[in-house]
Amino acid sequence: KQYVNIIRNAKSFIYIENQYFLGSAFAWLADQETLSHHIVPIEIVEKIIMMMEEGNRFHVYITIPMYPEGDPTSVPSQEIIRWQFRTMQMMYKRVYRAIE
């Protein structure tokens, strides 16, 4: 809940550094049944779109490691990587639609 408040009140940028970045599965283009429904990614995208529509400069920096902790070839690591991809794919697609 605190992340959402910070996102909504951001004025010029958002910086997030975390081991994982995934969520808002309900809005993914595929794998929507994944149990990762927190709203941080969708909130970030909505903030970006709102700032674009208002003509404001806004930047988002999300820093995650190349691979999650552990063996990057393991099934759990591959699932995390796929879910992170789905999250970013959804975010880019929504921003792209807003630009069109």
mmCIF file with all atom_site columns, C-alpha atoms in Angstrom, residues 7 9-10 22 33 36 38 41 44 46-47 49-50 74 83-85 90-91 96:
data_model
loop_
_atom_site.group_PDB
_atom_site.id
_atom_site.type_symbol
_atom_site.label_atom_id
_atom_site.label_alt_id
_atom_site.label_comp_id
_atom_site.label_asym_id
_atom_site.label_entity_id
_atom_site.label_seq_id
_atom_site.pdbx_PDB_ins_code
_atom_site.Cartn_x
_atom_site.Cartn_y
_atom_site.Cartn_z
_atom_site.occupancy
_atom_site.B_iso_or_equiv
_atom_site.pdbx_formal_charge
_atom_site.auth_seq_id
_atom_site.auth_comp_id
_atom_site.auth_asym_id
_atom_site.auth_atom_id
_atom_site.pdbx_PDB_model_num
ATOM 1  C CA . ILE A 1 7  ? 3.911  6.075   -6.942  1.00 0.00 ? 7  ILE A CA 1
ATOM 2  C CA . ASN A 1 9  ? 2.545  11.132  -5.369  1.00 0.00 ? 9  ASN A CA 1
ATOM 3  C CA . ALA A 1 10 ? 5.756  10.982  -7.442  1.00 0.00 ? 10 ALA A CA 1
ATOM 4  C CA . LEU A 1 22 ? 6.676  -8.806  -11.155 1.00 0.00 ? 22 LEU A CA 1
ATOM 5  C CA . GLU A 1 33 ? -3.768 -17.038 -13.978 1.00 0.00 ? 33 GLU A CA 1
ATOM 6  C CA . SER A 1 36 ? 0.890  -12.278 -8.724  1.00 0.00 ? 36 SER A CA 1
ATOM 7  C CA . HIS A 1 38 ? -0.333 -6.855  -6.557  1.00 0.00 ? 38 HIS A CA 1
ATOM 8  C CA . PRO A 1 41 ? 3.435  -2.428  -11.965 1.00 0.00 ? 41 PRO A CA 1
ATOM 9  C CA . ILE A 1 44 ? 3.582  2.709   -12.376 1.00 0.00 ? 44 ILE A CA 1
ATOM 10 C CA . GLU A 1 46 ? -0.843 4.487   -15.082 1.00 0.00 ? 46 GLU A CA 1
ATOM 11 C CA . LYS A 1 47 ? 1.401  7.151   -13.555 1.00 0.00 ? 47 LYS A CA 1
ATOM 12 C CA . ILE A 1 49 ? 0.545  7.537   -18.943 1.00 0.00 ? 49 ILE A CA 1
ATOM 13 C CA . MET A 1 50 ? -0.993 10.268  -16.791 1.00 0.00 ? 50 MET A CA 1
ATOM 14 C CA . SER A 1 74 ? 16.311 -24.079 -12.407 1.00 0.00 ? 74 SER A CA 1
ATOM 15 C CA . TRP A 1 83 ? 6.878  -13.556 -14.892 1.00 0.00 ? 83 TRP A CA 1
ATOM 16 C CA . GLN A 1 84 ? 9.207  -10.559 -14.886 1.00 0.00 ? 84 GLN A CA 1
ATOM 17 C CA . PHE A 1 85 ? 9.115  -10.617 -18.678 1.00 0.00 ? 85 PHE A CA 1
ATOM 18 C CA . MET A 1 90 ? 2.446  -5.525  -20.166 1.00 0.00 ? 90 MET A CA 1
ATOM 19 C CA . MET A 1 91 ? 3.974  -2.233  -19.040 1.00 0.00 ? 91 MET A CA 1
ATOM 20 C CA . TYR A 1 96 ? 3.012  2.041   -26.443 1.00 0.00 ? 96 TYR A CA 1
#
